[in-house]
Amino acid sequence: MNPLDDKKEMSRRDMLVNGGKIAAATAIATMGVLQAVKKSDAYENSGAASYKYVKLNPQDVAQSTYENYFKRWCTSSVIAGFAENLQKKGAAGWNNFPIDAYRWAHGGFAGWGALCGTMPGAGIIIGLVTKDTDVAEAMTNDLAFYYSYTELPNFTPAQVLKAPIKHMTIAGTPVCHISVGKWMRAEGAAFLSNERQERCARLAANVAAEATTMLNAYMDGAYKPKNKPLYNVLANGITSQNNCSDCHGQNPPAPMQTYDSLDK
Amino acid sequence: MNPLDDKKEMSRRDMLVNGGKIAAATAIATMGVLQAVKKSDAYENSGAASYKYVKLNPQDVAQSTYENYFKRWCTSSVIAGFAENLQKKGAAGWNNFPIDAYRWAHGGFAGWGALCGTMPGAGIIIGLVTKDTDVAEAMTNDLAFYYSYTELPNFTPAQVLKAPIKHMTIAGTPVCHISVGKWMRAEGAAFLSNERQERCARLAANVAAEATTMLNAYMDGAYKPKNKPLYNVLANGITSQNNCSDCHGQNPPAPMQTYDSLDK
């Protein structure tokens, strides 16, 4: 399975997301590019032999994640949400799983505000239980689209543990600093406030639930990627998001289209 | 060990990095903030019982990482660099380690350009072999400083496997898109070029070598954090980098300093 082999028409959603870049994306989706990407083919994942997944209730995983957030922060709370529920169901590999070994990914890497830590938390579970790397690539890509273009957090906890909050926001990006900054501005809450912690706990719960839904579908043989993996790289000529103007204003750099060196 | 308890004067390097934010950082470093951060205390990491580290030659880990890059991309190549060398030394826990289960972290999360995948690759090793989460927090924070403020890549491979390259750049950030974009502009190379792959392979080698040096010091009981963990959060009032003007121009938003809700 290599999703880049699929050269179907882009979906209407792709077009909405990427606006004026369609022409550029089409121009660069040449055989040369596809071959270059294919040089790094999917690997079978040896972890899937050790870490078993069984279908879980997304709401249960979300609630466990929410409760864990206040002692473990974003990444490890998502991992704990899965590990606790997989343990309860007797799935192999999750007893004594080193949940807190990944805590450093919180706050966009030790608080540096880069990648929101909820997604690598889910990615670690996805990567360990799926059988080849292209499936994990597609699921994490779908997760980034979900995170970036959904009004979040919309998870409702069984009981509010930290503080009531009023706002949901659309991040437009998987980047922690931008995502939490937009929410802080909407809510009028500081980073080191109970409200912000509540928001990130609920957001972690949403990401955990979304990943659970994908993995449940995968167990049924019914998981289909909603979005084309590596689409952003092909569309923009660089690893990227689709909120170019947030940083670049109205004049983002044009994609570099000199791929001659691929033939070397 | 909680590095946030250490309220020593900031170093000259901190001042250089953060420029005019010193006053704000000092103002918000109140007991309230420190208590809030301390609510999530260090956990003992159960992984350290299973995954053993023995001191390695940083150049050996770097070379293995470099060689793995061209089939595994950034994150898994750093993991492979450690796993292969730890296997050779007979360290427990690394036979059949699921190296490729983490490949989705490449290119800033499945190509989304957020956190450079070399650092979570090193973080996964650091998190699994260190005994408490505060050590991993300090090391990954130091790694982000190294990555952001060193002219890279300066690793020299035993043999050039993809293409000669001419430039090193200072990323100023752990963000993949900005880091690789600055290098691409300096080199005049497209993302899907042999030169860019060579650059990222050497960069992965550098990050692996730096993490090896830290872990070797840790094994000797001699690892000391070079930078204050969570400094960026305290200085800027949000998870963040220190290159504010790259996106915000000359007028970055002022840190929000209303921490009343911490007392709720």
Short mmCIF file of C-alpha atoms in Angstrom, two decimals:
data_model
loop_
_atom_site.label_atom_id
_atom_site.label_comp_id
_atom_site.label_asym_id
_atom_site.label_seq_id
_atom_site.Cartn_x
_atom_site.Cartn_y
_atom_site.Cartn_z
CA MET A 1 0.00 0.00 0.00
CA ASN A 2 1.50 3.28 -1.03
CA PRO A 3 -1.04 6.10 -1.00
CA LEU A 4 1.20 8.20 -3.25
CA ASP A 5 0.50 5.80 -6.09
CA ASP A 6 -3.08 7.00 -6.04
CA LYS A 7 -3.27 9.88 -8.47
CA LYS A 8 -7.02 10.38 -8.32
CA GLU A 9 -8.52 13.84 -8.52
CA MET A 10 -8.16 15.87 -5.35
CA SER A 11 -11.28 16.06 -3.25
CA ARG A 12 -13.32 19.21 -2.91
CA ARG A 13 -12.07 19.39 0.68
CA ASP A 14 -8.45 19.39 -0.52
CA MET A 15 -9.32 22.26 -2.80
CA LEU A 16 -11.01 24.23 -0.04
CA VAL A 17 -8.09 23.68 2.27
CA ASN A 18 -5.42 24.57 -0.22
CA GLY A 19 -7.08 27.23 -2.29
CA GLY A 20 -4.83 28.62 -4.97
CA LYS A 21 -2.13 25.98 -4.68
CA ILE A 22 -3.95 23.41 -6.79
CA ALA A 23 -2.13 24.37 -9.97
CA ALA A 24 1.27 24.14 -8.34
CA ALA A 25 0.41 20.83 -6.71
CA THR A 26 -0.70 19.36 -9.99
CA ALA A 27 2.41 20.62 -11.74
CA ILE A 28 4.79 18.99 -9.30
CA ALA A 29 2.98 15.68 -8.95
CA THR A 30 5.22 14.19 -11.60
CA MET A 31 6.63 10.69 -11.79
CA GLY A 32 9.96 12.08 -10.63
CA VAL A 33 8.53 13.29 -7.37
CA LEU A 34 6.57 10.12 -6.76
CA GLN A 35 9.63 7.99 -7.40
CA ALA A 36 11.66 10.11 -5.01
CA VAL A 37 9.12 9.65 -2.25
CA LYS A 38 8.81 5.95 -3.02
CA LYS A 39 12.55 5.47 -2.45
CA SER A 40 11.62 5.24 1.21
CA ASP A 41 9.08 2.45 1.09
CA ALA A 42 6.88 1.13 3.87
CA TYR A 43 8.44 -1.11 6.47
CA GLU A 44 6.69 -3.85 8.31
CA ASN A 45 6.51 -2.79 11.93
CA SER A 46 7.97 -5.30 14.36
CA GLY A 47 6.11 -3.63 17.24
CA ALA A 48 2.76 -4.94 16.04
CA ALA A 49 3.81 -8.43 17.12
CA SER A 50 4.19 -7.28 20.73
CA TYR A 51 1.48 -4.65 21.21
CA LYS A 52 -2.05 -5.86 20.60
CA TYR A 53 -5.03 -3.63 19.96
CA VAL A 54 -8.64 -4.56 20.62
CA LYS A 55 -11.57 -2.32 19.77
CA LEU A 56 -12.27 0.26 22.47
CA ASN A 57 -15.07 2.70 23.24
CA PRO A 58 -13.76 6.12 22.06
CA GLN A 59 -15.59 7.86 24.93
CA ASP A 60 -13.88 5.61 27.49
CA VAL A 61 -10.42 6.35 26.05
CA ALA A 62 -11.25 10.06 25.94
CA GLN A 63 -12.42 10.12 29.57
CA SER A 64 -9.28 8.28 30.79
CA THR A 65 -7.11 10.66 28.78
CA TYR A 66 -8.88 13.68 30.28
CA GLU A 67 -8.41 12.40 33.83
CA ASN A 68 -4.72 11.62 33.25
CA TYR A 69 -3.93 15.03 31.77
CA PHE A 70 -3.73 16.84 35.09
CA LYS A 71 -0.89 14.65 36.32
CA ARG A 72 0.79 13.64 33.04
CA TRP A 73 0.28 16.47 30.50
CA CYS A 74 -0.72 16.01 26.89
CA THR A 75 1.38 13.26 25.31
CA SER A 76 1.46 10.79 28.18
CA SER A 77 -2.22 11.36 28.98
CA VAL A 78 -3.23 10.13 25.51
CA ILE A 79 -0.91 7.13 25.91
CA ALA A 80 -2.40 6.45 29.36
CA GLY A 81 -5.93 6.70 27.97
CA PHE A 82 -5.16 3.87 25.55
CA ALA A 83 -2.94 1.81 27.86
CA GLU A 84 -5.46 1.79 30.74
CA ASN A 85 -8.34 0.71 28.51
CA LEU A 86 -6.27 -1.88 26.64
CA GLN A 87 -5.12 -3.30 29.98
CA LYS A 88 -8.76 -3.55 31.13
CA LYS A 89 -9.58 -5.51 27.99
CA GLY A 90 -6.62 -7.83 28.51
CA ALA A 91 -4.81 -6.83 25.31
CA ALA A 92 -1.19 -8.07 25.31
CA GLY A 93 1.74 -5.69 25.73
CA TRP A 94 0.26 -2.94 27.89
CA ASN A 95 1.08 -4.03 31.42
CA ASN A 96 3.87 -1.82 32.75
CA PHE A 97 3.95 0.13 29.46
CA PRO A 98 6.32 3.11 30.00
CA ILE A 99 3.57 5.74 29.75
CA ASP A 100 5.71 8.53 31.18
CA ALA A 101 8.76 7.82 29.04
CA TYR A 102 7.20 10.07 26.39
CA ARG A 103 6.24 13.02 28.59
CA TRP A 104 8.97 15.24 27.07
CA ALA A 105 6.77 15.59 23.94
CA HIS A 106 4.36 17.81 25.93
CA GLY A 107 3.83 21.44 24.96
CA GLY A 108 5.31 21.02 21.48
CA PHE A 109 8.57 19.34 22.70
CA ALA A 110 9.46 20.21 26.30
CA GLY A 111 7.40 23.39 26.08
CA TRP A 112 8.93 24.68 22.83
CA GLY A 113 5.49 25.06 21.25
CA ALA A 114 6.18 23.04 18.08
CA LEU A 115 4.01 19.92 17.49
CA CYS A 116 1.01 19.69 19.86
CA GLY A 117 1.84 16.78 22.17
CA THR A 118 -1.57 15.12 21.87
CA MET A 119 -0.81 13.90 18.34
CA PRO A 120 2.55 12.19 19.00
CA GLY A 121 0.84 10.55 22.00
CA ALA A 122 -1.73 9.02 19.66
CA GLY A 123 0.97 8.40 17.04
CA ILE A 124 2.97 6.23 19.45
CA ILE A 125 -0.06 3.96 19.99
CA ILE A 126 -0.93 3.95 16.26
CA GLY A 127 2.68 3.18 15.30
CA LEU A 128 2.98 0.30 17.75
CA VAL A 129 -0.25 -1.49 16.84
CA THR A 130 -0.51 -1.08 13.05
CA LYS A 131 1.30 -3.49 10.80
CA ASP A 132 3.00 -1.28 8.28
CA THR A 133 4.31 2.24 8.31
CA ASP A 134 2.05 3.48 5.50
CA VAL A 135 -1.04 2.85 7.64
CA ALA A 136 0.47 4.83 10.53
CA GLU A 137 1.46 7.57 8.07
CA ALA A 138 -2.10 7.82 6.75
CA MET A 139 -3.68 7.80 10.22
CA THR A 140 -1.36 10.44 11.69
CA ASN A 141 -1.93 12.58 8.58
CA ASP A 142 -5.70 12.23 9.02
CA LEU A 143 -5.26 13.09 12.69
CA ALA A 144 -3.40 16.30 11.80
CA PHE A 145 -6.23 17.27 9.43
CA TYR A 146 -8.83 16.52 12.13
CA TYR A 147 -6.86 18.52 14.72
CA SER A 148 -6.28 21.46 12.41
CA TYR A 149 -9.75 21.87 10.90
CA THR A 150 -12.18 20.90 13.67
CA GLU A 151 -13.61 23.31 16.23
CA LEU A 152 -12.04 21.95 19.43
CA PRO A 153 -12.21 20.90 22.19
CA ASN A 154 -15.75 19.53 21.92
CA PHE A 155 -15.25 16.68 24.41
CA THR A 156 -17.55 16.85 27.44
CA PRO A 157 -16.02 15.28 30.56
CA ALA A 158 -18.12 13.19 32.94
CA GLN A 159 -17.24 15.78 35.59
CA VAL A 160 -15.32 19.04 35.11
CA LEU A 161 -12.07 18.49 37.01
CA LYS A 162 -10.32 21.86 36.70
CA ALA A 163 -12.46 24.76 35.46
CA PRO A 164 -15.44 25.48 33.19
CA ILE A 165 -14.42 26.84 29.77
CA LYS A 166 -16.46 28.66 27.15
CA HIS A 167 -14.66 28.54 23.81
CA MET A 168 -13.74 26.15 21.03
CA THR A 169 -11.36 27.26 18.26
CA ILE A 170 -10.07 26.03 14.90
CA ALA A 171 -6.28 25.78 15.12
CA GLY A 172 -5.56 25.66 11.37
CA THR A 173 -2.28 23.92 12.25
CA PRO A 174 -0.86 21.08 14.35
CA VAL A 175 1.51 23.58 16.03
CA CYS A 176 0.98 23.88 19.80
CA HIS A 177 1.92 27.56 20.11
CA ILE A 178 -0.51 28.72 17.41
CA SER A 179 -3.27 26.33 18.47
CA VAL A 180 -3.21 27.19 22.16
CA GLY A 181 -2.55 30.88 21.44
CA LYS A 182 -5.72 31.18 19.34
CA TRP A 183 -7.73 29.51 22.09
CA MET A 184 -6.18 31.69 24.83
CA ARG A 185 -7.09 34.80 22.87
CA ALA A 186 -10.70 33.61 22.41
CA GLU A 187 -11.09 32.58 26.05
CA GLY A 188 -9.09 35.45 27.54
CA ALA A 189 -7.11 32.96 29.60
CA ALA A 190 -3.38 32.84 30.37
CA PHE A 191 -1.28 29.77 29.64
CA LEU A 192 -0.69 28.96 33.30
CA SER A 193 -4.39 29.07 34.18
CA ASN A 194 -6.80 26.34 35.18
CA GLU A 195 -8.90 27.14 32.12
CA ARG A 196 -6.01 26.50 29.73
CA GLN A 197 -5.22 23.21 31.44
CA GLU A 198 -8.89 22.24 31.14
CA ARG A 199 -8.81 23.09 27.43
CA CYS A 200 -5.71 21.00 26.73
CA ALA A 201 -7.10 18.07 28.76
CA ARG A 202 -10.30 18.09 26.70
CA LEU A 203 -8.31 18.47 23.48
CA ALA A 204 -6.17 15.47 24.40
CA ALA A 205 -9.41 13.55 24.98
CA ASN A 206 -10.69 14.53 21.52
CA VAL A 207 -7.47 13.40 19.82
CA ALA A 208 -7.52 10.12 21.74
CA ALA A 209 -11.15 9.48 20.73
CA GLU A 210 -10.44 10.25 17.06
CA ALA A 211 -7.46 7.89 17.04
CA THR A 212 -9.57 5.20 18.74
CA THR A 213 -12.19 5.51 16.00
CA MET A 214 -9.50 5.07 13.32
CA LEU A 215 -7.95 2.06 15.04
CA ASN A 216 -11.36 0.44 15.56
CA ALA A 217 -12.02 0.80 11.82
CA TYR A 218 -8.57 -0.65 11.11
CA MET A 219 -9.40 -3.71 13.23
CA ASP A 220 -12.54 -4.19 11.14
CA GLY A 221 -10.49 -3.89 7.94
CA ALA A 222 -12.49 -0.75 7.19
CA TYR A 223 -9.96 2.09 7.72
CA LYS A 224 -9.65 4.30 4.65
CA PRO A 225 -7.48 7.45 4.69
CA LYS A 226 -9.62 10.59 4.41
CA ASN A 227 -6.69 12.64 3.12
CA LYS A 228 -3.76 11.96 0.83
CA PRO A 229 -0.56 11.30 2.83
CA LEU A 230 2.28 13.73 2.09
CA TYR A 231 -0.19 15.98 0.30
CA ASN A 232 1.22 19.07 2.04
CA VAL A 233 4.76 18.25 0.91
CA LEU A 234 3.67 17.82 -2.70
CA ALA A 235 1.37 20.86 -2.69
CA ASN A 236 3.83 23.28 -1.09
CA GLY A 237 7.19 21.85 -2.13
CA ILE A 238 8.27 21.58 1.52
CA THR A 239 7.10 19.95 4.75
CA SER A 240 4.28 22.29 5.73
CA GLN A 241 0.84 23.09 6.99
CA ASN A 242 -1.87 24.86 5.00
CA ASN A 243 -2.07 28.06 7.00
CA CYS A 244 0.77 29.75 5.09
CA SER A 245 -0.55 33.27 5.59
CA ASP A 246 -0.53 32.95 9.40
CA CYS A 247 3.24 33.47 9.27
CA HIS A 248 4.00 34.51 5.68
CA GLY A 249 1.19 37.05 5.26
CA GLN A 250 -0.15 37.48 1.74
CA ASN A 251 3.05 36.51 -0.07
CA PRO A 252 4.27 33.04 0.89
CA PRO A 253 7.39 31.92 -1.00
CA ALA A 254 6.65 30.03 -4.22
CA PRO A 255 7.35 26.28 -4.07
CA MET A 256 10.80 25.43 -5.48
CA GLN A 257 10.19 23.29 -8.51
CA THR A 258 13.72 22.43 -9.63
CA TYR A 259 13.80 18.71 -9.17
CA ASP A 260 16.67 18.00 -11.57
CA SER A 261 18.77 16.57 -8.81
CA LEU A 262 16.34 13.70 -8.36
CA ASP A 263 17.80 12.13 -11.49
CA LYS A 264 21.35 12.11 -10.17
CA MET B 1 14.96 16.98 41.09
CA ASN B 2 12.82 19.81 39.80
CA PRO B 3 14.81 22.30 37.74
CA LEU B 4 12.09 24.92 38.21
CA ASP B 5 13.02 25.16 41.88
CA ASP B 6 16.31 26.64 40.81
CA LYS B 7 15.80 30.38 40.70
CA LYS B 8 19.41 31.33 39.96
CA GLU B 9 20.20 34.30 37.79
CA MET B 10 19.69 33.69 34.10
CA SER B 11 22.85 33.04 32.16
CA ARG B 12 24.31 35.50 29.70
CA ARG B 13 23.30 33.07 26.97
CA ASP B 14 19.67 33.19 28.11
CA MET B 15 19.84 36.95 27.89
CA LEU B 16 21.32 36.92 24.43
CA VAL B 17 18.71 34.46 23.24
CA ASN B 18 15.75 36.26 24.75
CA GLY B 19 16.75 39.87 24.44
CA GLY B 20 14.11 42.23 25.73
CA LYS B 21 11.98 39.59 27.42
CA ILE B 22 14.11 39.40 30.55
CA ALA B 23 11.97 41.85 32.48
CA ALA B 24 8.75 40.01 31.66
CA ALA B 25 10.33 36.67 32.50
CA THR B 26 11.49 37.90 35.87
CA ALA B 27 8.09 39.42 36.60
CA ILE B 28 6.18 36.20 35.96
CA ALA B 29 8.58 33.86 37.73
CA THR B 30 6.48 34.09 40.90
CA MET B 31 5.74 31.39 43.39
CA GLY B 32 2.28 31.04 41.89
CA VAL B 33 3.68 30.08 38.53
CA LEU B 34 6.23 27.70 39.99
CA GLN B 35 3.57 25.99 42.08
CA ALA B 36 1.34 25.62 39.06
CA VAL B 37 4.07 23.94 37.07
CA LYS B 38 5.00 21.76 40.03
CA LYS B 39 1.46 20.38 40.19
CA SER B 40 2.63 17.94 37.54
CA ASP B 41 5.63 16.43 39.27
CA ALA B 42 8.19 14.03 37.90
CA TYR B 43 7.24 10.40 37.47
CA GLU B 44 9.57 7.50 37.76
CA ASN B 45 9.81 5.96 34.33
CA SER B 46 8.98 2.28 34.22
CA GLY B 47 10.71 1.95 30.84
CA ALA B 48 14.14 2.38 32.37
CA ALA B 49 13.81 -1.10 33.90
CA SER B 50 13.49 -2.67 30.44
CA TYR B 51 15.70 -0.55 28.18
CA LYS B 52 19.35 -0.42 29.21
CA TYR B 53 21.84 2.18 28.03
CA VAL B 54 25.59 1.70 27.90
CA LYS B 55 28.01 4.43 26.89
CA LEU B 56 28.42 4.69 23.11
CA ASN B 57 30.79 6.48 20.76
CA PRO B 58 28.82 9.53 19.51
CA GLN B 59 30.51 9.27 16.09
CA ASP B 60 29.39 5.63 15.73
CA VAL B 61 25.77 6.51 16.57
CA ALA B 62 25.92 9.46 14.18
CA GLN B 63 27.28 7.35 11.32
CA SER B 64 24.61 4.63 11.81
CA THR B 65 21.92 7.31 11.92
CA TYR B 66 23.22 8.87 8.71
CA GLU B 67 23.22 5.53 6.89
CA ASN B 68 19.70 4.68 8.08
CA TYR B 69 18.22 8.01 7.03
CA PHE B 70 17.93 7.15 3.35
CA LYS B 71 15.61 4.23 4.04
CA ARG B 72 13.92 5.33 7.28
CA TRP B 73 13.74 9.15 7.32
CA CYS B 74 14.57 11.35 10.30
CA THR B 75 12.89 9.99 13.42
CA SER B 76 13.45 6.29 12.87
CA SER B 77 17.00 6.84 11.64
CA VAL B 78 17.99 8.37 15.00
CA ILE B 79 16.28 5.49 16.81
CA ALA B 80 18.09 3.00 14.55
CA GLY B 81 21.42 4.72 15.19
CA PHE B 82 21.02 4.08 18.92
CA ALA B 83 19.36 0.65 18.66
CA GLU B 84 22.02 -0.79 16.32
CA ASN B 85 24.89 0.37 18.52
CA LEU B 86 23.20 -0.67 21.77
CA GLN B 87 22.54 -4.11 20.24
CA LYS B 88 26.21 -4.39 19.29
CA LYS B 89 27.19 -3.64 22.89
CA GLY B 90 24.71 -6.22 24.20
CA ALA B 91 22.55 -3.72 26.11
CA ALA B 92 19.21 -5.26 27.14
CA GLY B 93 15.94 -4.32 25.47
CA TRP B 94 17.06 -3.43 21.94
CA ASN B 95 16.68 -6.70 20.04
CA ASN B 96 13.63 -6.42 17.80
CA PHE B 97 12.98 -2.85 19.01
CA PRO B 98 10.16 -1.44 16.83
CA ILE B 99 12.36 1.17 15.12
CA ASP B 100 9.88 1.90 12.35
CA ALA B 101 6.86 2.22 14.64
CA TYR B 102 7.83 5.88 15.06
CA ARG B 103 8.40 6.80 11.43
CA TRP B 104 5.22 8.94 11.32
CA ALA B 105 7.10 11.63 13.30
CA HIS B 106 9.18 12.40 10.18
CA GLY B 107 9.00 15.81 8.52
CA GLY B 108 7.39 17.50 11.51
CA PHE B 109 4.57 14.88 11.91
CA ALA B 110 3.78 13.01 8.70
CA GLY B 111 5.22 15.86 6.63
CA TRP B 112 3.26 18.67 8.34
CA GLY B 113 6.46 20.58 9.07
CA ALA B 114 5.95 21.04 12.83
CA LEU B 115 8.60 19.51 15.15
CA CYS B 116 11.74 18.33 13.31
CA GLY B 117 11.61 14.53 13.53
CA THR B 118 15.22 14.12 14.60
CA MET B 119 14.47 15.38 18.12
CA PRO B 120 11.52 13.10 18.96
CA GLY B 121 13.69 10.25 17.65
CA ALA B 122 16.33 11.10 20.24
CA GLY B 123 13.61 11.85 22.80
CA ILE B 124 12.21 8.33 22.52
CA ILE B 125 15.62 6.86 23.40
CA ILE B 126 16.22 9.43 26.16
CA GLY B 127 12.75 8.85 27.63
CA LEU B 128 13.13 5.07 27.68
CA VAL B 129 16.57 4.93 29.31
CA THR B 130 16.48 7.75 31.87
CA LYS B 131 14.98 7.10 35.27
CA ASP B 132 12.74 10.07 35.85
CA THR B 133 10.83 12.43 33.63
CA ASP B 134 12.65 15.57 34.81
CA VAL B 135 15.94 14.27 33.39
CA ALA B 136 14.30 13.57 30.03
CA GLU B 137 12.67 17.00 30.16
CA ALA B 138 16.04 18.68 30.74
CA MET B 139 17.82 16.69 28.03
CA THR B 140 15.18 17.27 25.37
CA ASN B 141 15.13 20.97 26.26
CA ASP B 142 18.93 21.10 25.92
CA LEU B 143 18.60 19.27 22.61
CA ALA B 144 16.13 21.88 21.32
CA PHE B 145 18.58 24.65 22.28
CA TYR B 146 21.44 22.80 20.56
CA TYR B 147 19.34 22.23 17.43
CA SER B 148 18.07 25.79 17.30
CA TYR B 149 21.30 27.69 17.92
CA THR B 150 24.06 25.60 16.30
CA GLU B 151 25.19 25.97 12.71
CA LEU B 152 24.12 22.60 11.28
CA PRO B 153 24.66 20.08 9.87
CA ASN B 154 28.35 19.87 10.73
CA PHE B 155 28.55 16.05 10.74
CA THR B 156 30.97 14.60 8.20
CA PRO B 157 29.96 11.14 6.98
CA ALA B 158 32.54 8.42 6.39
CA GLN B 159 31.39 8.45 2.77
CA VAL B 160 28.90 10.81 1.13
CA LEU B 161 25.93 8.59 0.28
CA LYS B 162 23.60 10.96 -1.59
CA ALA B 163 25.09 14.31 -2.69
CA PRO B 164 27.73 16.84 -1.63
CA ILE B 165 26.26 19.90 0.14
CA LYS B 166 27.77 23.31 0.79
CA HIS B 167 25.80 25.07 3.51
CA MET B 168 25.14 24.96 7.23
CA THR B 169 22.42 27.15 8.75
CA ILE B 170 21.15 28.21 12.19
CA ALA B 171 17.48 27.21 12.43
CA GLY B 172 16.57 29.45 15.39
CA THR B 173 13.70 27.01 16.07
CA PRO B 174 12.95 23.28 16.44
CA VAL B 175 10.30 23.60 13.70
CA CYS B 176 11.01 21.45 10.63
CA HIS B 177 9.47 23.80 8.06
CA ILE B 178 11.45 26.86 9.16
CA SER B 179 14.67 24.90 9.74
CA VAL B 180 14.70 23.11 6.40
CA GLY B 181 13.33 26.18 4.60
CA LYS B 182 16.25 28.33 5.77
CA TRP B 183 18.72 25.68 4.64
CA MET B 184 16.97 25.21 1.26
CA ARG B 185 17.18 28.96 0.64
CA ALA B 186 20.90 29.02 1.53
CA GLU B 187 21.72 25.96 -0.58
CA GLY B 188 19.33 26.75 -3.44
CA ALA B 189 17.99 23.21 -3.22
CA ALA B 190 14.39 21.94 -3.48
CA PHE B 191 12.84 19.79 -0.79
CA LEU B 192 12.64 16.71 -2.98
CA SER B 193 16.31 16.87 -3.97
CA ASN B 194 19.25 14.64 -3.12
CA GLU B 195 20.95 17.61 -1.46
CA ARG B 196 18.07 18.18 0.96
CA GLN B 197 18.00 14.49 1.85
CA GLU B 198 21.75 14.62 2.47
CA ARG B 199 21.29 17.65 4.74
CA CYS B 200 18.58 16.02 6.82
CA ALA B 201 20.58 12.79 7.11
CA ARG B 202 23.59 14.72 8.44
CA LEU B 203 21.35 16.75 10.75
CA ALA B 204 19.85 13.54 12.16
CA ALA B 205 23.43 12.34 12.75
CA ASN B 206 24.27 15.54 14.63
CA VAL B 207 21.20 15.25 16.86
CA ALA B 208 21.96 11.58 17.56
CA ALA B 209 25.57 12.43 18.49
CA GLU B 210 24.49 15.25 20.81
CA ALA B 211 21.98 12.99 22.57
CA THR B 212 24.65 10.29 22.89
CA THR B 213 26.98 12.76 24.60
CA MET B 214 24.24 13.71 27.08
CA LEU B 215 23.36 10.09 27.84
CA ASN B 216 27.04 9.17 28.28
CA ALA B 217 27.37 11.99 30.83
CA TYR B 218 24.18 10.76 32.55
CA MET B 219 25.69 7.26 32.88
CA ASP B 220 28.72 8.86 34.55
CA GLY B 221 26.43 10.79 36.91
CA ALA B 222 27.78 13.95 35.30
CA TYR B 223 24.85 15.25 33.21
CA LYS B 224 23.93 18.81 34.12
CA PRO B 225 21.24 20.73 32.20
CA LYS B 226 22.76 23.60 30.22
CA ASN B 227 19.43 25.43 30.05
CA LYS B 228 16.51 25.90 32.41
CA PRO B 229 13.62 23.55 31.54
CA LEU B 230 10.35 25.32 30.70
CA TYR B 231 12.27 28.58 30.42
CA ASN B 232 10.44 29.47 27.19
CA VAL B 233 7.04 28.97 28.82
CA LEU B 234 7.94 31.20 31.76
CA ALA B 235 9.65 33.85 29.61
CA ASN B 236 6.92 34.15 26.99
CA GLY B 237 3.80 33.18 28.93
CA ILE B 238 3.04 30.39 26.42
CA THR B 239 4.70 27.29 24.95
CA SER B 240 7.10 28.89 22.51
CA GLN B 241 10.44 29.27 20.78
CA ASN B 242 12.65 32.34 20.95
CA ASN B 243 12.40 33.45 17.35
CA CYS B 244 9.19 35.41 17.88
CA SER B 245 9.88 37.93 15.13
CA ASP B 246 10.16 35.20 12.46
CA CYS B 247 6.36 35.00 12.46
CA HIS B 248 5.20 37.98 14.55
CA GLY B 249 7.46 40.62 13.02
CA GLN B 250 8.49 43.46 15.29
CA ASN B 251 5.41 43.37 17.50
CA PRO B 252 4.90 39.97 19.14
CA PRO B 253 1.92 39.82 21.51
CA ALA B 254 2.75 40.68 25.14
CA PRO B 255 2.73 37.69 27.51
CA MET B 256 -0.58 37.37 29.35
CA GLN B 257 0.19 37.85 33.02
CA THR B 258 -3.21 37.34 34.66
CA TYR B 259 -2.61 34.24 36.71
CA ASP B 260 -5.44 34.77 39.20
CA SER B 261 -7.12 31.58 38.14
CA LEU B 262 -4.20 29.57 39.51
CA ASP B 263 -5.56 30.19 42.99
CA LYS B 264 -8.98 28.72 42.26
#
